[in-house]
CSV table of C-alpha atoms in Angstrom, one decimal:
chain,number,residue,atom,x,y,z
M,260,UNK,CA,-4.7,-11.7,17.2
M,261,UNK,CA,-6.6,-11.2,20.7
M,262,UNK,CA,-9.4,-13.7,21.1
M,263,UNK,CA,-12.4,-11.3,21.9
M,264,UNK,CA,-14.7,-14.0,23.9
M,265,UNK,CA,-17.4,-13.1,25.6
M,266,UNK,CA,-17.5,-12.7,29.0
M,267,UNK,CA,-19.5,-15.6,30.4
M,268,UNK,CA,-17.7,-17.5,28.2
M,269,UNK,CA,-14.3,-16.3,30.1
M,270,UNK,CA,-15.8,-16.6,33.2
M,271,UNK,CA,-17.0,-20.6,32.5
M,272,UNK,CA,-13.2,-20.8,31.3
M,273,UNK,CA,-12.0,-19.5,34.7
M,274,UNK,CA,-14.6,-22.3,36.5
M,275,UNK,CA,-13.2,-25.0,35.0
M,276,UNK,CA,-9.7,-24.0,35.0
M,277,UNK,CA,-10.0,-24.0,39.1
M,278,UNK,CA,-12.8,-26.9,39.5
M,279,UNK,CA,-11.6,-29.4,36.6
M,280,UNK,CA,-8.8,-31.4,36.9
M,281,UNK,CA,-9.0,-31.8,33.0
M,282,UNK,CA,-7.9,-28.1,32.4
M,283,UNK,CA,-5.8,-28.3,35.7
M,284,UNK,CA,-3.7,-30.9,34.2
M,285,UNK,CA,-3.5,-28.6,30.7
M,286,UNK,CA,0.0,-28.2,31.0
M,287,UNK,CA,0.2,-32.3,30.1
M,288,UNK,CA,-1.5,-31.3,27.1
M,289,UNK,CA,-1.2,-29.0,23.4
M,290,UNK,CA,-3.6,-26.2,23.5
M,291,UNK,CA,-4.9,-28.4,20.2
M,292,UNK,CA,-7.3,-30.7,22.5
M,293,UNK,CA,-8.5,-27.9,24.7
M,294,UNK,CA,-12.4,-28.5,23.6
M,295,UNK,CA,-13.5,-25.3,25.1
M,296,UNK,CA,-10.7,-23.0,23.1
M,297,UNK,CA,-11.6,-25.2,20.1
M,298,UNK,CA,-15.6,-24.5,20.3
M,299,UNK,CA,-14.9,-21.2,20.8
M,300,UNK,CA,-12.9,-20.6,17.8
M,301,UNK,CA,-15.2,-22.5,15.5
M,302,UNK,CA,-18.2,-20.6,16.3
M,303,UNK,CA,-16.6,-17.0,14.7
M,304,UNK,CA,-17.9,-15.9,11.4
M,305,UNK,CA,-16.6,-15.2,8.5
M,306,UNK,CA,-16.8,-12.0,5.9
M,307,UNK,CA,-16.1,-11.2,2.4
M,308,UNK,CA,-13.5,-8.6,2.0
M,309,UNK,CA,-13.6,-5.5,-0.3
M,310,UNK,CA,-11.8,-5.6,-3.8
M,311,UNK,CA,-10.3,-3.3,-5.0
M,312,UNK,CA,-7.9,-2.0,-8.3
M,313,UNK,CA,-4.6,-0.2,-8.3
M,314,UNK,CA,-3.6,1.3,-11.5
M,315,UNK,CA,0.0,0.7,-11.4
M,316,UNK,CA,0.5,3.0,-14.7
M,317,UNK,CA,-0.3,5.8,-12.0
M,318,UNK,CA,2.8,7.3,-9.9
M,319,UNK,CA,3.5,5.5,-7.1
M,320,UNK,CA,2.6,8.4,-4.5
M,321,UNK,CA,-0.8,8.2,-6.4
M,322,UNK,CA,-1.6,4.8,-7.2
M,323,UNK,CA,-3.2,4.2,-3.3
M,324,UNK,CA,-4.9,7.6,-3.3
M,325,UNK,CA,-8.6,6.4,-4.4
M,326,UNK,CA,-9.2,3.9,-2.1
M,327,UNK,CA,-7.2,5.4,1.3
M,328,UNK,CA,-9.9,8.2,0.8
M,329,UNK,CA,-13.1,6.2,1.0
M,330,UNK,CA,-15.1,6.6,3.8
M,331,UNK,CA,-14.3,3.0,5.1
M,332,UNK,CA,-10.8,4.4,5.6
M,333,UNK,CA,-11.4,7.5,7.4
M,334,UNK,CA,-10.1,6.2,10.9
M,335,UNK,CA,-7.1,4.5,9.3
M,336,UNK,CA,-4.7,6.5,10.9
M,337,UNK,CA,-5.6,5.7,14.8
M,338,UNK,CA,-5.6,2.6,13.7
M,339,UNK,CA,-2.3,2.2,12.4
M,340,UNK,CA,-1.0,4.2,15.1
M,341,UNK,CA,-2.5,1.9,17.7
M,342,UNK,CA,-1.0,-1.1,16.3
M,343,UNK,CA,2.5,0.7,16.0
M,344,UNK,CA,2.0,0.9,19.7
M,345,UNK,CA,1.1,-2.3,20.8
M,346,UNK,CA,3.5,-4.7,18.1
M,347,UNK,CA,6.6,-2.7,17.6
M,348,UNK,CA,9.2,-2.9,20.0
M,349,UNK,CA,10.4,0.6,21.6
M,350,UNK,CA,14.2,-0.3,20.9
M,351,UNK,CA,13.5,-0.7,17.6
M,352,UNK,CA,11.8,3.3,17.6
M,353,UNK,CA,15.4,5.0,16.1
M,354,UNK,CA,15.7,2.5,13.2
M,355,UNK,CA,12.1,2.8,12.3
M,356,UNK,CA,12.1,6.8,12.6
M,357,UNK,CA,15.6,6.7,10.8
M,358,UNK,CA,14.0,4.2,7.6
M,359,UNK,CA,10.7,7.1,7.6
M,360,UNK,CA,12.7,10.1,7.1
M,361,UNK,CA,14.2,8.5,3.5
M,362,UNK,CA,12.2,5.7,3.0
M,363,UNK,CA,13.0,5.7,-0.9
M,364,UNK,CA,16.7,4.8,0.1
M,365,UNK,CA,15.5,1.6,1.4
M,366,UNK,CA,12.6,0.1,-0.1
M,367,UNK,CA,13.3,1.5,-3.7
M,368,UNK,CA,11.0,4.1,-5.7
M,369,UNK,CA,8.1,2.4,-6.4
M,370,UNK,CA,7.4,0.8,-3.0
M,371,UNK,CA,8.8,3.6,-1.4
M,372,UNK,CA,6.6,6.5,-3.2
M,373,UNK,CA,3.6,4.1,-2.7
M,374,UNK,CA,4.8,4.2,1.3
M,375,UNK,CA,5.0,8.2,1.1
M,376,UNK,CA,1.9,8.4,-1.0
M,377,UNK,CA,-0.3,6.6,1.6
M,378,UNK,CA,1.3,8.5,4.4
M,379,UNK,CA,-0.1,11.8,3.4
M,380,UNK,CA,-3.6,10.5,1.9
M,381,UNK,CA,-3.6,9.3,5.7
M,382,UNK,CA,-2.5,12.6,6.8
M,383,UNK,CA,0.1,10.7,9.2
M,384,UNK,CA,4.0,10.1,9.2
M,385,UNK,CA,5.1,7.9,7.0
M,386,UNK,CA,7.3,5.9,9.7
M,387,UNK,CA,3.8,4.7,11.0
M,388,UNK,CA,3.6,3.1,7.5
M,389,UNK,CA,7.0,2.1,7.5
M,390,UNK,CA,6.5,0.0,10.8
M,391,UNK,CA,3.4,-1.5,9.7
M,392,UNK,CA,5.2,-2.9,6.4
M,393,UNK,CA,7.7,-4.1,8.5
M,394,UNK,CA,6.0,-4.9,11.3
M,395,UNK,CA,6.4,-9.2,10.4
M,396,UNK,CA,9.8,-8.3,10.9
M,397,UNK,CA,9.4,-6.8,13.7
M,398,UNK,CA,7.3,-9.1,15.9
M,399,UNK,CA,9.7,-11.9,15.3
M,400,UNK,CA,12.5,-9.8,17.0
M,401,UNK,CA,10.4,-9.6,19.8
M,402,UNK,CA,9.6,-13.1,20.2
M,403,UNK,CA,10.6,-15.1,23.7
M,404,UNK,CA,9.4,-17.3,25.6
M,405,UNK,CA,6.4,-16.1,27.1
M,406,UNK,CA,4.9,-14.4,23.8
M,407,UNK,CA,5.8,-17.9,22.3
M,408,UNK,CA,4.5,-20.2,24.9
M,409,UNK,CA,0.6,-19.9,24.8
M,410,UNK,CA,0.4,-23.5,23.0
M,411,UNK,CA,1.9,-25.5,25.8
M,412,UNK,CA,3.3,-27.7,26.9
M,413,UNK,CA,6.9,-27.5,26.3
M,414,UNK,CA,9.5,-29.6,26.8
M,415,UNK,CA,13.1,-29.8,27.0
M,416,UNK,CA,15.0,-30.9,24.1
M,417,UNK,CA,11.7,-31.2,21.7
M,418,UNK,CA,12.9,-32.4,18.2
M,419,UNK,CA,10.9,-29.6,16.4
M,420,UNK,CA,11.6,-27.0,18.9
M,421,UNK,CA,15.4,-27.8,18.7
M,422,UNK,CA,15.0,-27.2,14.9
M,423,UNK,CA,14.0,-23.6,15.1
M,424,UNK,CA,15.4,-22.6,18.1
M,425,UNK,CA,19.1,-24.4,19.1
M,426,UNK,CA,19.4,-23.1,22.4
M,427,UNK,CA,16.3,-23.7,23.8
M,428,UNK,CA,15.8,-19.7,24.8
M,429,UNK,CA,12.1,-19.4,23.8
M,430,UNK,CA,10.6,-22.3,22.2
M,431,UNK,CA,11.3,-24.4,25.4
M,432,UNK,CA,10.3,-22.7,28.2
M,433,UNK,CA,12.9,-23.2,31.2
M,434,UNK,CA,10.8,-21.7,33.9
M,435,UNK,CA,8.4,-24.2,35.9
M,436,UNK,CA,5.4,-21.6,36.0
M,437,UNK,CA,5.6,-20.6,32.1
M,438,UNK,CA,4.3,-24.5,31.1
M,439,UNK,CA,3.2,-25.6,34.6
M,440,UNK,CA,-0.5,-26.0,35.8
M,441,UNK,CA,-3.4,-22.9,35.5
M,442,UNK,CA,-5.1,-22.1,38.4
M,443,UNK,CA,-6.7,-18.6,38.1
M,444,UNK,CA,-8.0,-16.1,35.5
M,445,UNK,CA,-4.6,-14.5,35.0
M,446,UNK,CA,-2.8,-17.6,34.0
M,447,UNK,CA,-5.7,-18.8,31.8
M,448,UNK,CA,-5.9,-15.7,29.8
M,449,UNK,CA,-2.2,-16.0,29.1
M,450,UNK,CA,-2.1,-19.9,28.0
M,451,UNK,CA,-5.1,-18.4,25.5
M,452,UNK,CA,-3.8,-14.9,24.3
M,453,UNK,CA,-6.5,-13.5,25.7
M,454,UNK,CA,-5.1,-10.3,26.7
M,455,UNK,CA,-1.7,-10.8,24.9
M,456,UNK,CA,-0.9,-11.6,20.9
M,457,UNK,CA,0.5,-14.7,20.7
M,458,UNK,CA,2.7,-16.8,17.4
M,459,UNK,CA,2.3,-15.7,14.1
M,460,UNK,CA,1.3,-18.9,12.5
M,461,UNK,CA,-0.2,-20.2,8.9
M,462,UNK,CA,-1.2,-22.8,6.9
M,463,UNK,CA,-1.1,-23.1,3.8
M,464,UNK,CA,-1.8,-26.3,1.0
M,465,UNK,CA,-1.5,-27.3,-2.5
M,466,UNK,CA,-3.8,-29.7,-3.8
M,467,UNK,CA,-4.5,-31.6,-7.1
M,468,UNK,CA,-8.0,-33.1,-7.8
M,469,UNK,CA,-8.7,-36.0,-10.1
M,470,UNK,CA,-8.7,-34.2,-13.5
M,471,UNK,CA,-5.3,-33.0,-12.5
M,472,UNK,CA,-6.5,-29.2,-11.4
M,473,UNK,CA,-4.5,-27.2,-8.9
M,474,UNK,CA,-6.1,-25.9,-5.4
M,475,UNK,CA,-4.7,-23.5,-3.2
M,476,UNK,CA,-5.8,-22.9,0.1
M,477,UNK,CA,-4.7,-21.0,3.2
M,478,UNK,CA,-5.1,-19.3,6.6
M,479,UNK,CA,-3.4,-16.4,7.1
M,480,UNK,CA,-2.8,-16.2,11.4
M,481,UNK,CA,-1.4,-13.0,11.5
M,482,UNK,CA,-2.7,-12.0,15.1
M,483,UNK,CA,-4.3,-8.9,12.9
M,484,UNK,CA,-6.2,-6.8,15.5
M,485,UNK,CA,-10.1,-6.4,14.7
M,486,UNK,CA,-9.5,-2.8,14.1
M,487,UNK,CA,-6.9,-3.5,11.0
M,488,UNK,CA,-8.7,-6.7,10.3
M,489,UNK,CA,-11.2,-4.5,9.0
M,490,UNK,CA,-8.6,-3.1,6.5
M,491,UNK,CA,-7.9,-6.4,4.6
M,492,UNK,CA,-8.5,-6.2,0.7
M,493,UNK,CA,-8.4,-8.0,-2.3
M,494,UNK,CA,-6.6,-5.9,-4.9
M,495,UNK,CA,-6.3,-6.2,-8.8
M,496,UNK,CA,-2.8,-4.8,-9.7
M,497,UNK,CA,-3.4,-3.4,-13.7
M,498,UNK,CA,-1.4,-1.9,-16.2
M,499,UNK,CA,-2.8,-0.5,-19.2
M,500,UNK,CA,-6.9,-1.3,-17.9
M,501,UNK,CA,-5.9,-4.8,-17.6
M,502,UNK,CA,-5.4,-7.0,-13.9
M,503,UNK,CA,-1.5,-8.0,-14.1
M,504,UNK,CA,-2.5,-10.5,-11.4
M,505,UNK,CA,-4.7,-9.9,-7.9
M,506,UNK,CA,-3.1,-9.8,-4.0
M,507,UNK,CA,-4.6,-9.7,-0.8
M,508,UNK,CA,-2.9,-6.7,1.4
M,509,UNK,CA,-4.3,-4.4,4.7
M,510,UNK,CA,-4.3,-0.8,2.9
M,511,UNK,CA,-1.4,0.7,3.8
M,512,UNK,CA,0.6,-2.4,3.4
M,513,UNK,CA,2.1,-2.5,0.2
M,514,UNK,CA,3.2,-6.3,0.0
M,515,UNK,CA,0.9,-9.0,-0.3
M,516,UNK,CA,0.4,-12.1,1.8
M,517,UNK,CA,-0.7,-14.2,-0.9
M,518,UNK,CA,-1.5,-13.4,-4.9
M,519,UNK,CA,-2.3,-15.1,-8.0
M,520,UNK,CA,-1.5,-14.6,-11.8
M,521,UNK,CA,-4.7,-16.3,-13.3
M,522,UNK,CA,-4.1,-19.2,-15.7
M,523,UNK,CA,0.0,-18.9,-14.7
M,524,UNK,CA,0.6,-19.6,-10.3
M,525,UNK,CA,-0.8,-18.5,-7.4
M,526,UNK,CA,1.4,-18.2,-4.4
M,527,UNK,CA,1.0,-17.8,-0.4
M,528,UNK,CA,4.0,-17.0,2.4
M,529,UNK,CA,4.1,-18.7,5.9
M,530,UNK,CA,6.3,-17.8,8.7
M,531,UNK,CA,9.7,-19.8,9.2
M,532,UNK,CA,12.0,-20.6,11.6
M,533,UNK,CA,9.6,-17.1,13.7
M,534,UNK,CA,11.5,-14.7,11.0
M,535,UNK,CA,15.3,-16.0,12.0
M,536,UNK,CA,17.9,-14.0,13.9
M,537,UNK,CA,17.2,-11.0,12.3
M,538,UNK,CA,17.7,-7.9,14.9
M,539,UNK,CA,21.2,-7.7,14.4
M,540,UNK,CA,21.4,-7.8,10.8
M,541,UNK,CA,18.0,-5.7,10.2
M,542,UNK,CA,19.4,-2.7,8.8
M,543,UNK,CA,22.1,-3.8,6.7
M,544,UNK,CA,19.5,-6.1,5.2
M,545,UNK,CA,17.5,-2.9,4.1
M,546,UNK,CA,21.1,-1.1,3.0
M,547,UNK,CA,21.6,-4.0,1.4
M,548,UNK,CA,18.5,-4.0,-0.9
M,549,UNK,CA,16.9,-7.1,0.5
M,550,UNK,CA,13.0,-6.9,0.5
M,551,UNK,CA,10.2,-8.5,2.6
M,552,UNK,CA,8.7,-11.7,1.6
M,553,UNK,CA,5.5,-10.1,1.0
M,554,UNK,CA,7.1,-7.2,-1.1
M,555,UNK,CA,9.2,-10.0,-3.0
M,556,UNK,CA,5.8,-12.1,-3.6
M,557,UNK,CA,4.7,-9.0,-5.1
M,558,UNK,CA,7.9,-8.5,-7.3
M,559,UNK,CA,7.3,-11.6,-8.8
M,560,UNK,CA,3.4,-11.3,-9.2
M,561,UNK,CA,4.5,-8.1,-11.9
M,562,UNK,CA,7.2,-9.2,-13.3
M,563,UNK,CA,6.4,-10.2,-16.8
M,564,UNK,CA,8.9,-12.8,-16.5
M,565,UNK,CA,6.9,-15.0,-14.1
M,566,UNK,CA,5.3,-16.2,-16.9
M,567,UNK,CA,5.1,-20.1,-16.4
M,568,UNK,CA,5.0,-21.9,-12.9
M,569,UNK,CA,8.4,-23.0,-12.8
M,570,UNK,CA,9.3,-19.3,-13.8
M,571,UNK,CA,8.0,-18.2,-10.6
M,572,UNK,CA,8.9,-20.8,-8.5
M,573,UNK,CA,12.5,-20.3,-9.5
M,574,UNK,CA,12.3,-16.4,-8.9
M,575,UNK,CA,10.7,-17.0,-5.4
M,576,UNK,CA,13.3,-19.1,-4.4
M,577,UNK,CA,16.0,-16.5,-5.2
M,578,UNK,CA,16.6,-12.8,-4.1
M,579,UNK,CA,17.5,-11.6,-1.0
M,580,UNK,CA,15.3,-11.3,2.0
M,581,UNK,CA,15.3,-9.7,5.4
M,582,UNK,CA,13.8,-12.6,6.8
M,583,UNK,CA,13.4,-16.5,6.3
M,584,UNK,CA,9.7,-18.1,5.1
M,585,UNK,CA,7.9,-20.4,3.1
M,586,UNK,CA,6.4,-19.8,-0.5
M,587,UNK,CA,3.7,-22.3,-1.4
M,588,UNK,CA,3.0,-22.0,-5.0
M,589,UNK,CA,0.1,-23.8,-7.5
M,590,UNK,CA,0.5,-24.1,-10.5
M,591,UNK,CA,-2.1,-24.7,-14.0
M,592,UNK,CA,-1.2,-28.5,-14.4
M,593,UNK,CA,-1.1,-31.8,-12.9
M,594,UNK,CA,1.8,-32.0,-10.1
M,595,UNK,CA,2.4,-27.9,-10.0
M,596,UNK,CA,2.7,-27.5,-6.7
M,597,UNK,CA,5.2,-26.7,-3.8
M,598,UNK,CA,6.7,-25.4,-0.8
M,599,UNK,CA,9.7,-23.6,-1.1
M,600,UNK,CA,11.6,-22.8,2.1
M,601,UNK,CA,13.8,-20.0,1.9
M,602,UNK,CA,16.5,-18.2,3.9
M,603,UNK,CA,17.5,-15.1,3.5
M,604,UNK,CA,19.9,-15.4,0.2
M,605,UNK,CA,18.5,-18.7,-1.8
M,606,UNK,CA,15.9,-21.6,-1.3
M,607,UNK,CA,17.1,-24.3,0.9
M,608,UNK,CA,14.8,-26.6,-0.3
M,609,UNK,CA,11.6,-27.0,-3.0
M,610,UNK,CA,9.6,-30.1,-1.7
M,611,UNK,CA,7.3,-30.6,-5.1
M,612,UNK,CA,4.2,-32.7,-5.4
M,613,UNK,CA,5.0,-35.9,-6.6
M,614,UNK,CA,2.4,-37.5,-9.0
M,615,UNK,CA,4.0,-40.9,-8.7
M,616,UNK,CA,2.7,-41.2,-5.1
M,617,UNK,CA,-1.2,-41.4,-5.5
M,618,UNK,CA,-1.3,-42.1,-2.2
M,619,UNK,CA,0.3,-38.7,-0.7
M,620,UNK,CA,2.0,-37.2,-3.8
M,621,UNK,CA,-1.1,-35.0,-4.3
M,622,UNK,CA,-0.8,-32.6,-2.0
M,623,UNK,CA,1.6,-30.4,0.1
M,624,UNK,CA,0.7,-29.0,3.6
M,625,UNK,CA,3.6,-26.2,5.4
M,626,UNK,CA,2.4,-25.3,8.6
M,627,UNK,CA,5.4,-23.2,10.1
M,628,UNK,CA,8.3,-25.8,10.5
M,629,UNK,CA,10.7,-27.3,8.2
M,630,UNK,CA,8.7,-30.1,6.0
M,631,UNK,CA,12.0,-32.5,6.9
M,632,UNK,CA,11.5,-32.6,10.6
M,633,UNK,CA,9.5,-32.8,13.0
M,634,UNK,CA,6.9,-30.1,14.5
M,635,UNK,CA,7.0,-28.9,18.4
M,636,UNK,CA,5.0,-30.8,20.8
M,637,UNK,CA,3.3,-27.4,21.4
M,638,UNK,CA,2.3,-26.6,17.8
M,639,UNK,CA,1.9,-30.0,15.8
M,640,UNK,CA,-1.1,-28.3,13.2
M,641,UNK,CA,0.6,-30.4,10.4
M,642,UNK,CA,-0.4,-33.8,11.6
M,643,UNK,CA,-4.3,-32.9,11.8
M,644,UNK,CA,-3.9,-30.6,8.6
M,645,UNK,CA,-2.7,-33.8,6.7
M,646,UNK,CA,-5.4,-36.3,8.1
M,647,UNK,CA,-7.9,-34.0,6.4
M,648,UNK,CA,-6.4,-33.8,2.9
M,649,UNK,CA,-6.2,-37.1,3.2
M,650,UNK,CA,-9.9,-37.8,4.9
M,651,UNK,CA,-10.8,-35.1,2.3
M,652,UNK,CA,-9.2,-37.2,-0.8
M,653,UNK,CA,-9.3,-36.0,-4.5
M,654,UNK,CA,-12.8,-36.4,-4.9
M,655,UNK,CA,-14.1,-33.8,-2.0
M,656,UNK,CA,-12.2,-31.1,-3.5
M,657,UNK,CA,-15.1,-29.3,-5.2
M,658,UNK,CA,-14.9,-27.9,-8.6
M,659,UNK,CA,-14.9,-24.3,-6.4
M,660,UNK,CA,-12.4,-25.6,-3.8
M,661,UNK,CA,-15.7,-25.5,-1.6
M,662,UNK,CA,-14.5,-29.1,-0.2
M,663,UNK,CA,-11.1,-27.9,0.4
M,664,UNK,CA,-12.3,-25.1,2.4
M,665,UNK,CA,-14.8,-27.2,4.6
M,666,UNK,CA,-13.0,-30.0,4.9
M,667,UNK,CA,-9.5,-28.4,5.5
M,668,UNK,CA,-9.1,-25.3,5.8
M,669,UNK,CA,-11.8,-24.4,8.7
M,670,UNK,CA,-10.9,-27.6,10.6
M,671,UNK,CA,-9.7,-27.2,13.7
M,672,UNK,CA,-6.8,-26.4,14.5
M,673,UNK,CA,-5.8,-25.5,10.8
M,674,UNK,CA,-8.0,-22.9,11.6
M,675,UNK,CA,-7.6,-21.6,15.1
M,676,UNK,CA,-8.3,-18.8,17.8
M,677,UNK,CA,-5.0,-16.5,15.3
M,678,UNK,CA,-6.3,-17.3,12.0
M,679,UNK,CA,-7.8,-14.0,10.6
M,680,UNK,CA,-8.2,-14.1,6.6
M,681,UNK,CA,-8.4,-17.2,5.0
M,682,UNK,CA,-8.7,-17.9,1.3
M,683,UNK,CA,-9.5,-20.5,-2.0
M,684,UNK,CA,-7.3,-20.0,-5.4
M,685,UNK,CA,-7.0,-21.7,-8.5
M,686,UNK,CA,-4.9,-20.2,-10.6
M,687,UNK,CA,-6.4,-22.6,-13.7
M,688,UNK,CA,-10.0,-21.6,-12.7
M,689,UNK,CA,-9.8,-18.0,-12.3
M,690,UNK,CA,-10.9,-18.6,-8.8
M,691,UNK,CA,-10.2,-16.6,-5.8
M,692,UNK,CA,-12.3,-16.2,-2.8
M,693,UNK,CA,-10.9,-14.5,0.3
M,694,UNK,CA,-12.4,-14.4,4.0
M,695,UNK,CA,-11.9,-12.3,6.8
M,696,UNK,CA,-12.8,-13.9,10.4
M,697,UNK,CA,-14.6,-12.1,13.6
M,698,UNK,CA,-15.3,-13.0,16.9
């Protein structure tokens, strides 16, 4: 996401970038403690979204028809187009034009006729749609050093960078002026993302209160441009008049980022590892049959055999992928609750809540690194994130996970300058409250 600040407030940046030797010396600290980014951020607003229903008994070309045709929707297609632009990367063009002209092939009839179905209603090619469900996919194969690097600082041989990046080729940045001190407009706006998206991150957590109900909260930091911001929806999947289970999608994405079966799970995806090596083996991943993790959180979501936490659990931490991520999943009872970090063929771990801990068992926080190790210097949201689940305790969760989302959720920097949707389920409650953020 671009941070859209206003101008004096860019310009006061600027002042103190050249006049205070705070900000001069940034590059000796994480963009975390940068109290000007930070009061920026906080003061955006939220919005409710729109809900929505798909019939799923409906064709697939036909089930997306109602709702690409309301009026909110009528400049969906510049839109789309415009972010196919800016996000995908041109060497990557052939593949995606290649995946468009049989898209059925490779995402399988259902998602695929949903794909072509939203195409036409938008009256645009469908490889526009195929790049925007992809398009997770794609950023990460973009990713380097200088798209990476707007956290600062770097440094060589950081524990948590060396975890999800070996050889040092973006997550440490070897050049002196990529994590060396600011002194003029240009080089702020880059440490920020002002003019440039920066790291898809997330945060999501599992909580249990003291009657032994599951919370579920997240932040979805996407880097969603405004425009497409504007397209996030709640969406009740049914079959036969009745809601299977609700996601939250952009129209014309047909995955979901997060979901919930009331009174079985709910489940959200974060980012690992930025999306693994995945360029060379992208299309013989889609030959192969292997689905997004947002199209796979929606497999499970239908399927009537998710019909019990551990059910779903288990079926989210199998199938194959195109990419790596984390599922976090709450359950109905006491101690249902979990990240599961995937690769691209099987789980490679499930860290569960454990309810012989009272102290930390109670919760799980995934951020965008590997539970087991440590966080980069640049990007440690996991330390703060689990100070306020702690500071928050059992007791401030709120019988409408209002606690959660005041006391977690919208901290700082759980919730940062990318976050641009973030929501409050509970899978035992019926609850499920989604926000979208502006600047």
């Amino acid at each position: 996401m671009t941070l859209s600040l206003p101008r004096v407030v860019l310009l006061l940046l600027a002042s103190s970038a050249l006049c205070s030797s705070a900000l001069v010396k940034k590059g000796s600290s994480s963009w975390i403690s940068d109290k000007a980014l930070q009061e920026a951020t906080l003061g955006r607003t939220s919005k409710s979204i729109p809900h929505y229903k798909v019939n799923l008994d409906l064709a697939p070309e036909d089930r997306w028809l109602e709702i690409a045709s309301l009026p909110a929707y009528a400049g969906a297609a510049s839109k789309i187009i415009s972010y196919f632009k800016s996000a995908v990367p041109k060497k990557l063009l052939p593949l995606i034009s290649k995946i468009g002209k049989d898209v059925e092939p490779y995402f399988g009839p259902e998602l695929g006729g949903e794909m072509n179905g939203l195409a036409s209603a938008f009256k645009i090619d469908v490889g526009y749609i195929v790049a925007v469900n992809l398009v997770m996919q794609l950023e990460s194969i973009g990713i380097n050093c200088s798209s990476w690097n707007n956290t600062g600082p770097t440094i060589p041989d950081d524990p948590g960078c060396m975890d999800v990046d070996p050889k040092q080729d973006w997550c440490y940045c070897h050049k002196k002026e990529n994590h060396g001190k600011m002194f003029s407009m240009k080089s702020l706006k880059e440490a920020y993302g002002l003019e440039d998206d920066g790291p898809g991150m997330c945060t999501s957590v599992v909580v249990e209160n003291e009657d032994g109900t599951i919370y579920h909260g997240r932040n979805l930091d996407w880097n969603i441009p405004a425009s497409l911001r504007e397209m996030i929806a709640d969406v009740d999947y049914q079959r036969n008049n009745k809601t299977v289970f609700t996601g939250t999608t952009v129209v014309g994405f047909v995955g979901v980022f997060n979901g919930m079966k009331s009174g079985v799970f709910s489940a959200s995806i974060d980012a690992r590892g930025k999306g693994g090596k995945i360029l060379t083996n992208f299309l013989q991943a889609l030959l192969h049959k292997s689905k997004t993790p947002s199209q796979h959180l929606r497999a499970v979501l239908s399927d009537p055999g998710s019909d019990s936490y551990e059910n779903a659990v288990s079926m989210l931490a199998s199938g194959h992928l195109i990419d790596e991520n984390y599922y976090i999943v709450g359950g109905t009872t006491s101690g249902e609750g979990c990240v599961v970090s995937r690769g691209r063929n099987k789980a490679v771990d499930i860290w569960r809540m454990n309810t012989t801990n009272p102290t930390t068992g109670w919760w799980r926080l995934e951020t965008n690194y590997d539970h087991w190790n440590p966080t980069p210097k640049a990007d440690d949201r996991r330390t703060p994130g689990n100070a306020n689940v702690l500071k928050m305790g059992k007791g401030g969760i709120g019988e409408d996970g209002s606690g959660l989302f005041k006391m977690v959720i919208t901290q700082w920097p759980t919730f940062n300058h990318h976050t641009d949707y973030t929501g409050i389920y509970s899978a035992d409650k019926g609850l499920y409250r989604s926000y979208s953020w502006t600047d």
